């Protein structure tokens, strides 16, 4: 064996004896990735299949609503605030309007309050159905999407029948609600009411919604593949959820049965009977399960409200030009995604001096770096989807 | 409705305001000054006690739910929007405001620390509530407030290289600099009619 060959042999031995080194890889997801529900970007450091750290990059959709609020009159603001979380626009209108009403000392008539309650619940059903349809899709199940969205369409039709808009109702007015769409000429008092047959149609649609939750049960809830992807994945313990300000179904799935509907009564939730759904596990499966059960509770609320809704006017007297007395107020409500609140500072003018928007998804998303640390890459989409955020709600 | 006391009842004088009582007692225990209006409790604390107050509110008062944190810019002059009601009496300052509440009931309070404009620095509460990190980054973006001890005070909303702090009252609304608003578009003078019809329609 000649020297040259011997040297070559030696070198190859050296190469083999060197330990395999792995290097952290930067994995960039988004901002146009379908599983991010919009324009969220994640910069993840991955060590093989493990995520060692993840840094969400947000702000692609920052529209500056808090600044815009300072140059809009109160009446103009409802059109903006229902675009914060566009899946549940009506639910984010209500706390703002209530804040203005409280500062002005206006009490909306009871019928208007009940209509607000029904619409809030319809939007909750609609929002949760978006989740129960799209979450299995993110995990690879296509069928539930079509079944659930088909029934959700009925809810959207109801919303459209009442408000004229499917996503952006812009339906609240200071002192009550605006005359419903299809109510005829608004000058006539009799026709300034909810459309004829709307309550009956709602009752019928609620049955379809219940059927769809049963379909979800048979297709998804007990599905072994779905369980394998979600049970024990992305566990958030209750104390961490509280520390990060998680609210809504995300908090309740971590074993904290806190629901603002049982505590803040600017809508007549104290007069309807419903359960607060919570689950102890804090994993993706529980977050799915809580939302599915909440659809059923919302149906219960809507059906009770239809029976209880009183006759009467839809709107209290309010000045045409809204001048809100000086004061500071915080009003929060249970948005489908959790605590949604407005801290309103009025200095007596026609515009807010400062409006802080406590949007739910911003806090709900802020736990992402914590919960994804050490998770597997394939679980990333499962965990992210289970938090049910809307990017408009994150960025405002 | 909703158990609100009826203003016409003679009992009104005796009706207790639970929020006022709770807020005053809370401020006394934590060493702050309480202002309660519209069921909204504000507790003003000194910035040197900021972290300590937040920690005690969490540990001793059960206000363990971190809701949000933000800033307020109290300014005499504003570039856009309305000014304060009495600009002459206003003491210009930043306020850092943090809402803590409970997951057991309605208890909750807004803790406020005032910062002078030329020294907008306050200790970070990320050691007490991990969730405050993003909120402090947002307040840093929007107001330029420094949070000492925040592990990652990089921009959260603003793009890299962005100059200015948008929620400052001195910050103009750039869209309006380009196009006046509101309503000005609608009442803009029509362009003068040409003397003769331009005829033809050639573009």
Coordinates of C-alpha atoms in Angstrom, one line a residue:
Chain A
X1 CA 0.0 0.0 0.0
X2 CA 1.6 3.2 -1.0
X3 CA 1.9 6.2 1.2
X4 CA -0.6 8.3 -0.6
X5 CA -3.3 5.7 -0.2
X6 CA -2.5 5.2 3.4
X7 CA -2.9 8.9 4.1
X8 CA -6.2 8.9 2.3
X9 CA -7.4 6.0 4.5
X10 CA -6.4 7.8 7.6
X11 CA -8.2 11.0 6.6
X12 CA -11.5 9.1 6.0
X13 CA -11.2 7.5 9.4
X14 CA -10.8 10.9 11.0
X15 CA -13.9 12.1 9.1
X16 CA -16.0 9.3 10.4
X17 CA -14.9 9.5 14.0
X18 CA -16.0 13.2 14.2
X19 CA -19.4 13.3 16.0
X20 CA -22.4 14.4 14.0
X21 CA -23.1 18.0 14.9
X22 CA -26.5 19.5 14.6
X23 CA -27.0 23.1 14.3
X24 CA -30.1 25.1 15.2
X25 CA -32.0 26.0 12.0
X26 CA -34.1 29.1 11.7
X27 CA -37.5 28.2 10.3
X28 CA -39.6 31.1 9.0
X29 CA -43.3 30.6 8.8
X30 CA -45.5 33.2 7.3
X31 CA -46.6 35.9 7.1
X32 CA -48.6 34.4 4.3
X33 CA -48.9 30.9 5.6
X34 CA -52.5 29.6 5.6
X35 CA -52.3 28.2 9.1
X36 CA -51.5 31.6 10.5
X37 CA -55.0 32.9 9.9
X38 CA -53.8 36.0 8.2
X39 CA -50.5 37.8 8.4
X40 CA -48.7 36.4 11.4
X41 CA -45.0 35.5 11.0
X42 CA -43.2 33.1 13.2
X43 CA -39.5 32.9 13.4
X44 CA -38.7 29.5 15.0
X45 CA -35.4 28.1 16.0
X46 CA -35.6 24.4 15.5
X47 CA -33.2 21.7 16.7
X48 CA -34.2 18.8 14.6
X49 CA -37.9 18.2 15.3
X50 CA -37.9 20.3 18.4
X51 CA -38.7 24.0 18.6
X52 CA -36.1 25.6 20.9
X53 CA -37.7 29.1 20.7
X54 CA -40.2 30.9 18.6
X55 CA -40.7 34.6 18.1
X56 CA -44.0 35.8 16.7
X57 CA -43.6 38.8 14.5
X58 CA -46.9 40.8 14.4
X59 CA -47.9 44.2 13.2
X60 CA -48.4 43.4 9.5
X61 CA -52.0 44.4 10.1
X62 CA -51.6 47.2 12.5
X63 CA -54.2 49.8 11.4
X64 CA -53.7 52.2 14.3
X65 CA -57.3 52.1 15.6
X66 CA -56.3 53.7 18.9
X67 CA -54.9 56.7 17.0
X68 CA -57.9 56.7 14.6
X69 CA -60.2 56.7 17.5
X70 CA -58.8 60.1 18.6
X71 CA -59.9 61.7 15.3
X72 CA -63.3 60.0 14.9
X73 CA -66.5 61.0 16.5
X74 CA -68.3 58.5 18.7
X75 CA -70.9 57.8 16.1
X76 CA -68.2 57.0 13.5
X77 CA -66.4 54.6 15.7
X78 CA -68.8 51.7 15.6
X79 CA -67.9 51.2 12.0
X80 CA -64.3 50.8 13.0
X81 CA -64.5 48.7 16.1
X82 CA -66.4 45.9 14.5
X83 CA -63.5 45.5 12.1
X84 CA -61.0 44.7 15.0
X85 CA -62.2 41.1 15.3
X86 CA -64.0 40.6 12.1
X87 CA -65.3 37.1 12.9
X88 CA -67.3 38.5 15.8
X89 CA -67.8 42.1 14.9
X90 CA -71.0 42.7 16.8
X91 CA -69.5 41.5 20.1
X92 CA -66.8 44.1 20.0
X93 CA -69.2 46.9 19.2
X94 CA -71.3 46.4 22.3
X95 CA -68.7 47.3 25.0
X96 CA -67.7 50.4 23.2
X97 CA -71.3 51.6 22.8
X98 CA -72.1 50.7 26.5
X99 CA -69.0 52.7 27.6
X100 CA -70.4 55.8 25.7
X101 CA -73.9 55.2 27.0
X102 CA -72.7 54.9 30.6
X103 CA -70.6 58.1 30.4
X104 CA -73.6 59.9 28.9
X105 CA -76.1 58.4 31.3
X106 CA -78.3 56.8 28.7
X107 CA -80.1 53.6 29.3
X108 CA -81.0 51.6 26.2
X109 CA -84.5 50.1 26.2
X110 CA -84.9 46.5 27.2
X111 CA -85.8 45.3 23.8
X112 CA -82.6 46.7 22.3
X113 CA -80.6 45.0 25.1
X114 CA -82.1 41.7 24.3
X115 CA -81.5 42.1 20.6
X116 CA -77.9 43.0 21.4
X117 CA -77.7 39.8 23.5
X118 CA -79.2 37.6 20.7
X119 CA -76.9 39.1 18.1
X120 CA -73.8 38.7 20.4
X121 CA -74.7 35.0 20.9
X122 CA -75.2 34.5 17.1
X123 CA -71.8 36.0 16.5
X124 CA -70.4 33.7 19.2
X125 CA -71.9 30.7 17.5
X126 CA -70.6 31.9 14.1
X127 CA -67.1 32.5 15.5
X128 CA -66.9 29.2 17.3
X129 CA -68.2 27.5 14.2
X130 CA -65.4 29.0 12.2
X131 CA -63.1 27.4 14.7
X132 CA -64.8 24.0 14.8
X133 CA -64.7 23.9 11.0
X134 CA -61.3 25.2 10.3
X135 CA -59.4 23.6 13.2
X136 CA -59.8 20.0 12.0
X137 CA -58.9 21.3 8.5
X138 CA -55.6 22.5 9.8
X139 CA -55.0 19.0 11.2
X140 CA -55.8 17.5 7.9
X141 CA -59.6 16.7 8.1
X142 CA -61.4 18.4 5.2
X143 CA -64.9 17.1 5.7
X144 CA -66.0 18.9 8.9
X145 CA -65.3 22.2 7.2
X146 CA -68.1 21.8 4.7
X147 CA -70.6 20.4 7.2
X148 CA -70.1 23.1 9.7
X149 CA -69.7 26.1 7.4
X150 CA -72.9 25.1 5.7
X151 CA -74.9 25.5 8.9
X152 CA -72.9 28.6 9.8
X153 CA -74.2 30.1 6.7
X154 CA -77.7 30.0 8.2
X155 CA -76.5 32.0 11.2
X156 CA -74.9 34.5 8.9
X157 CA -78.1 34.8 6.9
X158 CA -79.9 35.6 10.2
X159 CA -77.4 38.3 11.0
X160 CA -77.7 39.7 7.5
X161 CA -81.5 39.7 7.8
X162 CA -81.3 41.7 10.9
X163 CA -78.4 44.0 10.4
X164 CA -77.9 44.1 6.7
X165 CA -74.3 43.0 7.0
X166 CA -72.8 39.5 7.4
X167 CA -69.6 40.4 9.1
X168 CA -69.6 44.1 9.8
X169 CA -73.1 44.8 11.3
X170 CA -72.4 48.4 12.4
X171 CA -75.7 48.0 14.1
X172 CA -75.3 49.6 17.5
X173 CA -76.3 53.2 18.1
X174 CA -75.8 55.1 21.3
X175 CA -79.1 54.5 23.1
X176 CA -80.0 51.2 21.4
X177 CA -79.8 49.7 17.9
X178 CA -80.5 51.1 14.5
X179 CA -83.7 50.1 12.7
X180 CA -83.3 46.7 11.3
X181 CA -82.6 46.0 7.7
X182 CA -85.8 45.2 5.8
X183 CA -87.8 47.0 8.4
X184 CA -89.4 49.2 5.7
X185 CA -89.4 53.0 5.8
X186 CA -87.6 54.1 8.9
X187 CA -89.9 57.1 9.4
X188 CA -92.8 54.8 10.3
X189 CA -92.6 53.7 13.9
X190 CA -94.3 50.3 13.4
X191 CA -91.8 49.2 10.8
X192 CA -88.8 50.2 13.0
X193 CA -88.6 46.7 14.4
X194 CA -86.9 43.4 13.8
X195 CA -88.0 41.9 10.5
X196 CA -91.1 39.8 10.4
X197 CA -90.5 36.1 11.0
X198 CA -87.0 36.7 12.1
X199 CA -87.4 35.1 15.5
X200 CA -89.1 32.0 14.1
X201 CA -86.3 31.7 11.5
X202 CA -83.8 32.0 14.3
X203 CA -85.4 29.2 16.2
X204 CA -85.3 27.0 13.2
X205 CA -81.7 27.9 12.5
X206 CA -80.7 27.0 16.1
X207 CA -81.9 23.5 15.5
X208 CA -79.6 23.2 12.5
X209 CA -76.7 24.5 14.5
X210 CA -77.4 21.9 17.2
X211 CA -77.4 19.2 14.5
X212 CA -74.1 20.5 13.2
X213 CA -72.5 20.2 16.7
X214 CA -73.7 16.6 16.7
X215 CA -72.1 16.1 13.4
X216 CA -68.9 17.6 14.8
X217 CA -69.1 15.2 17.6
X218 CA -69.4 12.2 15.3
X219 CA -66.8 13.4 12.9
X220 CA -64.2 15.0 15.1
X221 CA -64.6 14.9 18.8
X222 CA -64.2 11.1 19.2
X223 CA -61.9 10.8 16.2
X224 CA -58.7 8.9 17.0
X225 CA -56.6 10.7 14.6
X226 CA -57.8 14.1 15.9
X227 CA -57.2 13.0 19.4
X228 CA -53.7 11.8 18.6
X229 CA -52.9 15.3 17.3
X230 CA -54.5 17.3 20.1
X231 CA -54.7 15.4 23.4
X232 CA -51.8 16.4 25.7
X233 CA -50.4 18.8 23.1
X234 CA -49.8 22.4 23.9
X235 CA -50.7 22.2 27.5
X236 CA -51.3 25.6 29.3
X237 CA -51.8 25.3 33.0
X238 CA -54.3 27.6 34.6
X239 CA -51.8 29.8 36.5
X240 CA -49.8 30.5 33.3
X241 CA -53.0 31.3 31.4
X242 CA -53.9 33.9 34.1
X243 CA -50.4 35.3 34.1
X244 CA -50.5 35.9 30.4
X245 CA -54.0 37.3 30.4
X246 CA -55.6 34.5 28.4
X247 CA -59.3 34.7 28.5
X248 CA -62.4 33.2 27.1
X249 CA -62.4 29.6 26.0
X250 CA -58.6 29.4 26.1
X251 CA -58.7 30.2 29.8
X252 CA -61.7 28.0 30.5
X253 CA -60.0 25.1 28.8
X254 CA -57.2 25.5 31.4
X255 CA -59.5 24.7 34.2
X256 CA -60.5 28.3 35.2
X257 CA -64.3 28.6 34.9
X258 CA -64.4 32.3 34.4
X259 CA -67.0 33.8 32.1
X260 CA -67.7 37.6 32.0
X261 CA -71.3 36.8 31.1
X262 CA -71.8 35.7 34.7
X263 CA -70.3 38.9 36.1
X264 CA -70.8 41.9 33.8
X265 CA -74.5 42.5 33.2
X266 CA -74.7 45.4 30.7
X267 CA -76.6 42.8 28.6
X268 CA -79.3 40.8 30.4
X269 CA -77.3 37.7 30.9
X270 CA -78.5 37.5 34.5
X271 CA -81.9 36.6 33.2
X272 CA -80.9 33.6 31.1
X273 CA -79.8 30.2 32.3
X274 CA -76.6 28.7 30.9
X275 CA -73.5 26.9 32.1
X276 CA -70.0 28.0 32.1
X277 CA -68.1 25.4 30.2
X278 CA -64.6 24.5 31.4
X279 CA -62.2 21.7 31.0
X280 CA -59.2 20.8 33.2
X281 CA -56.6 19.7 30.7
X282 CA -55.4 22.9 29.1
X283 CA -54.4 21.1 25.9
X284 CA -55.5 21.6 22.3
X285 CA -58.3 19.0 22.6
X286 CA -59.9 20.8 25.6
X287 CA -59.8 24.1 23.8
X288 CA -61.6 22.5 20.9
X289 CA -64.1 20.7 23.2
X290 CA -64.9 23.9 25.2
X291 CA -65.8 25.8 22.1
X292 CA -68.0 23.0 20.8
X293 CA -69.9 22.9 24.0
X294 CA -70.2 26.7 24.1
X295 CA -72.0 26.6 20.8
X296 CA -74.7 24.5 22.5
X297 CA -74.8 26.9 25.5
X298 CA -75.2 29.8 23.1
X299 CA -78.1 28.1 21.4
X300 CA -79.7 27.7 24.8
X301 CA -79.3 31.4 25.5
X302 CA -80.7 32.4 22.1
X303 CA -83.7 30.2 22.5
X304 CA -84.4 31.6 26.0
X305 CA -83.9 35.1 24.7
X306 CA -86.4 34.6 21.9
X307 CA -89.0 33.7 24.5
X308 CA -88.1 36.5 26.8
X309 CA -87.7 39.4 24.5
X310 CA -90.1 42.2 25.5
X311 CA -92.0 44.6 23.2
X312 CA -91.0 48.2 23.2
X313 CA -88.9 50.8 21.5
X314 CA -85.5 50.0 20.0
X315 CA -83.7 53.1 20.9
X316 CA -83.7 55.6 23.7
X317 CA -83.5 59.3 23.0
X318 CA -80.0 60.4 22.4
X319 CA -78.7 63.7 21.1
X320 CA -77.9 63.9 17.4
X321 CA -74.4 65.3 18.1
X322 CA -72.8 63.1 20.7
X323 CA -70.9 65.1 23.3
X324 CA -69.7 62.8 26.0
X325 CA -69.2 64.2 29.5
X326 CA -65.7 64.2 30.9
X327 CA -64.8 60.9 32.5
X328 CA -62.9 57.7 32.3
X329 CA -64.5 54.3 32.1
X330 CA -63.6 50.7 31.4
X331 CA -66.2 48.4 30.0
X332 CA -65.5 44.8 29.1
X333 CA -67.6 42.1 27.7
X334 CA -67.2 38.4 26.9
X335 CA -66.2 38.3 23.2
X336 CA -66.3 34.9 21.6
X337 CA -62.5 34.9 22.1
X338 CA -62.5 36.3 25.6
X339 CA -62.3 39.5 27.5
X340 CA -62.8 42.4 25.1
X341 CA -62.7 45.9 26.7
X342 CA -62.5 49.5 26.0
X343 CA -60.8 52.0 28.3
X344 CA -62.4 55.3 27.2
X345 CA -61.1 58.7 28.3
X346 CA -63.4 61.5 27.4
X347 CA -62.5 65.1 27.9
X348 CA -66.0 66.4 27.1
X349 CA -65.6 66.6 23.4
X350 CA -67.1 64.8 20.4
X351 CA -64.1 62.5 20.2
X352 CA -62.4 60.3 22.7
X353 CA -59.2 61.8 24.2
X354 CA -57.8 58.3 24.4
X355 CA -59.3 54.9 23.7
X356 CA -57.4 51.8 24.8
X357 CA -58.7 48.7 23.1
X358 CA -58.1 45.6 25.1
X359 CA -58.3 43.1 22.3
X360 CA -58.5 39.5 23.2
X361 CA -56.3 37.8 20.7
X362 CA -53.3 40.0 21.5
X363 CA -53.1 38.6 25.0
X364 CA -54.1 35.1 23.8
X365 CA -51.3 35.1 21.3
X366 CA -48.7 36.4 23.7
X367 CA -48.4 33.0 25.4
X368 CA -47.3 31.4 22.1
X369 CA -43.5 31.7 22.7
X370 CA -44.0 30.1 26.1
X371 CA -46.2 27.2 25.0
X372 CA -44.3 26.4 21.9
X373 CA -40.9 26.2 23.6
X374 CA -39.9 22.5 23.4
X375 CA -42.8 21.5 21.2
X376 CA -42.5 19.4 18.1
X377 CA -42.6 21.2 14.7
X378 CA -45.7 19.2 13.6
X379 CA -47.5 20.4 16.7
X380 CA -46.9 24.0 15.9
X381 CA -49.9 24.3 13.7
X382 CA -52.1 22.4 16.1
X383 CA -51.2 24.6 19.0
X384 CA -51.5 27.8 17.0
X385 CA -54.8 26.9 15.6
X386 CA -56.2 25.9 19.0
X387 CA -55.7 29.4 20.4
X388 CA -58.3 30.7 17.8
X389 CA -56.9 34.2 17.2
X390 CA -57.8 36.6 14.5
X391 CA -54.9 38.8 13.3
X392 CA -57.0 41.9 13.1
X393 CA -57.7 41.4 16.8
X394 CA -54.0 40.9 17.5
X395 CA -52.8 44.0 15.6
X396 CA -55.8 46.4 16.0
Chain B
X1 CA -82.5 47.2 35.1
X2 CA -79.6 45.0 36.3
X3 CA -80.1 46.0 39.9
X4 CA -79.1 49.6 39.2
X5 CA -80.4 51.8 42.0
X6 CA -83.5 53.7 40.9
X7 CA -82.7 57.4 41.0
X8 CA -86.2 58.3 42.0
X9 CA -86.2 56.2 45.2
X10 CA -85.6 58.1 48.4
X11 CA -83.2 55.4 49.5
X12 CA -80.7 56.8 47.0
X13 CA -78.7 58.7 49.6
X14 CA -78.0 55.5 51.6
X15 CA -77.2 53.3 48.6
X16 CA -73.6 52.2 49.1
X17 CA -71.2 52.3 46.1
X18 CA -69.4 49.0 46.4
X19 CA -66.8 50.0 43.9
X20 CA -66.0 53.2 45.8
X21 CA -65.7 51.3 49.0
X22 CA -63.6 48.6 47.5
X23 CA -61.4 51.0 45.6
X24 CA -60.7 53.3 48.6
X25 CA -59.9 50.3 50.8
X26 CA -57.6 48.8 48.2
X27 CA -55.7 52.0 47.7
X28 CA -55.3 52.4 51.4
X29 CA -53.9 48.9 51.7
X30 CA -51.5 49.3 48.8
X31 CA -50.5 52.8 49.5
X32 CA -52.0 54.8 46.6
X33 CA -54.7 57.3 45.9
X34 CA -58.0 56.0 44.6
X35 CA -60.3 57.7 42.1
X36 CA -63.5 55.9 41.4
X37 CA -66.0 56.9 38.7
X38 CA -68.5 54.9 36.6
X39 CA -67.5 51.7 38.5
X40 CA -64.0 52.1 37.2
X41 CA -61.3 52.1 39.9
X42 CA -58.1 54.0 39.3
X43 CA -55.3 53.8 41.8
X44 CA -52.5 56.3 41.4
X45 CA -49.2 55.1 42.8
X46 CA -45.7 56.5 42.7
X47 CA -43.5 55.1 40.1
X48 CA -40.9 54.1 42.6
X49 CA -43.5 51.7 44.1
X50 CA -44.7 50.5 40.7
X51 CA -43.5 46.9 40.6
X52 CA -44.0 46.5 44.4
X53 CA -47.6 47.6 44.2
X54 CA -48.3 45.3 41.2
X55 CA -46.7 42.4 43.1
X56 CA -48.7 43.1 46.2
X57 CA -51.9 43.5 44.3
X58 CA -51.3 40.0 42.9
X59 CA -50.2 38.3 46.0
X60 CA -52.2 40.0 48.7
X61 CA -55.3 41.2 47.0
X62 CA -55.9 38.3 44.6
X63 CA -55.8 40.5 41.5
X64 CA -53.8 37.9 39.6
X65 CA -55.3 38.2 36.2
X66 CA -53.1 40.5 34.0
X67 CA -55.5 42.2 31.7
X68 CA -53.5 44.9 29.9
X69 CA -51.0 47.7 30.2
X70 CA -50.8 50.9 28.2
X71 CA -49.8 54.5 28.3
X72 CA -51.5 57.8 28.1
X73 CA -50.1 61.0 26.8
X74 CA -51.5 64.0 28.6
X75 CA -50.6 67.0 26.5
X76 CA -51.7 70.6 26.2
X77 CA -51.1 70.7 22.5
X78 CA -52.4 68.1 20.2
X79 CA -51.6 67.6 16.6
X80 CA -54.9 65.8 15.8
X81 CA -58.1 65.2 17.8
X82 CA -59.6 67.0 20.7
X83 CA -57.6 68.7 23.5
X84 CA -58.2 68.1 27.2
X85 CA -61.1 70.1 28.7
X86 CA -58.8 72.6 30.6
X87 CA -55.4 72.7 28.9
X88 CA -54.2 75.5 31.2
X89 CA -54.6 73.4 34.3
X90 CA -53.1 70.2 32.9
X91 CA -49.8 69.0 34.2
X92 CA -48.2 67.4 31.1
X93 CA -47.1 63.9 31.8
X94 CA -47.2 60.3 30.7
X95 CA -49.3 57.8 32.6
X96 CA -48.6 54.1 32.6
X97 CA -51.7 52.2 33.3
X98 CA -52.1 48.5 34.1
X99 CA -55.3 46.7 34.7
X100 CA -55.4 43.8 37.0
X101 CA -58.5 41.8 37.8
X102 CA -59.5 38.6 39.3
X103 CA -60.8 35.4 37.8
X104 CA -63.2 34.8 40.6
X105 CA -65.4 37.9 40.4
X106 CA -65.7 41.5 39.3
X107 CA -62.9 42.8 41.4
X108 CA -60.4 44.7 39.3
X109 CA -58.5 48.0 39.3
X110 CA -56.4 50.2 37.1
X111 CA -53.0 51.0 38.5
X112 CA -51.5 54.3 37.2
X113 CA -48.1 55.8 37.6
X114 CA -47.3 59.2 36.3
X115 CA -44.0 59.8 34.5
X116 CA -42.5 63.2 33.6
X117 CA -42.2 63.7 29.9
X118 CA -38.5 64.2 29.8
X119 CA -37.8 61.1 31.9
X120 CA -40.2 58.5 30.7
X121 CA -38.6 55.5 32.4
X122 CA -40.3 53.0 34.7
X123 CA -39.5 49.5 36.0
X124 CA -40.8 46.6 34.0
X125 CA -43.3 44.3 35.6
X126 CA -42.4 41.3 33.4
X127 CA -41.0 39.7 36.6
X128 CA -44.4 39.7 38.1
X129 CA -46.5 39.0 35.0
X130 CA -44.8 37.3 32.1
X131 CA -47.6 38.5 29.8
X132 CA -46.7 42.1 30.4
X133 CA -43.7 41.8 28.0
X134 CA -45.7 42.4 24.8
X135 CA -47.8 45.1 26.4
X136 CA -44.7 47.0 27.5
X137 CA -43.2 46.6 24.0
X138 CA -46.4 48.1 22.6
X139 CA -46.3 51.1 25.0
X140 CA -42.6 51.5 24.1
X141 CA -43.5 51.6 20.4
X142 CA -46.4 53.9 20.8
X143 CA -45.2 56.4 23.5
X144 CA -41.5 55.8 23.8
X145 CA -41.7 54.9 27.4
X146 CA -38.7 52.9 28.6
X147 CA -39.3 49.8 30.7
X148 CA -36.2 49.0 32.7
X149 CA -35.8 45.2 33.0
X150 CA -37.9 44.2 30.1
X151 CA -35.9 41.4 28.4
X152 CA -36.8 42.3 24.9
X153 CA -37.9 45.9 24.3
X154 CA -37.8 45.7 20.5
X155 CA -40.5 47.1 18.3
X156 CA -43.6 44.9 18.2
X157 CA -45.9 46.8 15.8
X158 CA -43.8 49.3 14.1
X159 CA -41.5 48.4 11.2
X160 CA -37.8 48.6 11.7
X161 CA -36.4 52.1 11.3
X162 CA -39.7 53.8 12.0
X163 CA -39.2 57.3 13.4
X164 CA -41.5 58.6 16.1
X165 CA -44.1 57.3 18.5
X166 CA -47.6 57.2 16.8
X167 CA -49.8 57.6 19.9
X168 CA -48.1 60.7 21.1
X169 CA -50.4 63.7 20.9
X170 CA -47.7 65.5 19.0
X171 CA -47.6 62.9 16.3
X172 CA -49.6 63.9 13.2
X173 CA -52.0 61.5 11.5
X174 CA -50.0 61.1 8.3
X175 CA -53.0 60.0 6.2
X176 CA -54.5 63.4 6.9
X177 CA -51.4 65.3 5.9
X178 CA -51.8 63.8 2.5
X179 CA -55.6 64.1 2.2
X180 CA -57.7 66.3 4.4
X181 CA -60.5 64.7 6.3
X182 CA -63.3 64.4 7.3
X183 CA -65.8 65.4 4.8
X184 CA -63.6 67.9 3.0
X185 CA -63.5 65.7 0.0
X186 CA -67.3 65.9 -0.4
X187 CA -67.5 69.7 -0.2
X188 CA -64.4 70.4 -2.3
X189 CA -65.0 73.0 -5.0
X190 CA -65.7 71.5 -8.3
X191 CA -63.1 72.2 -10.9
X192 CA -64.1 75.2 -13.0
X193 CA -66.2 74.4 -16.0
X194 CA -64.3 74.9 -19.2
X195 CA -65.5 77.8 -21.3
X196 CA -66.3 75.6 -24.2
X197 CA -67.3 72.0 -24.0
X198 CA -64.2 70.0 -24.3
X199 CA -65.8 68.0 -27.1
X200 CA -64.8 64.6 -28.5
X201 CA -64.0 62.7 -25.3
X202 CA -60.4 62.0 -26.3
X203 CA -58.5 61.4 -23.1

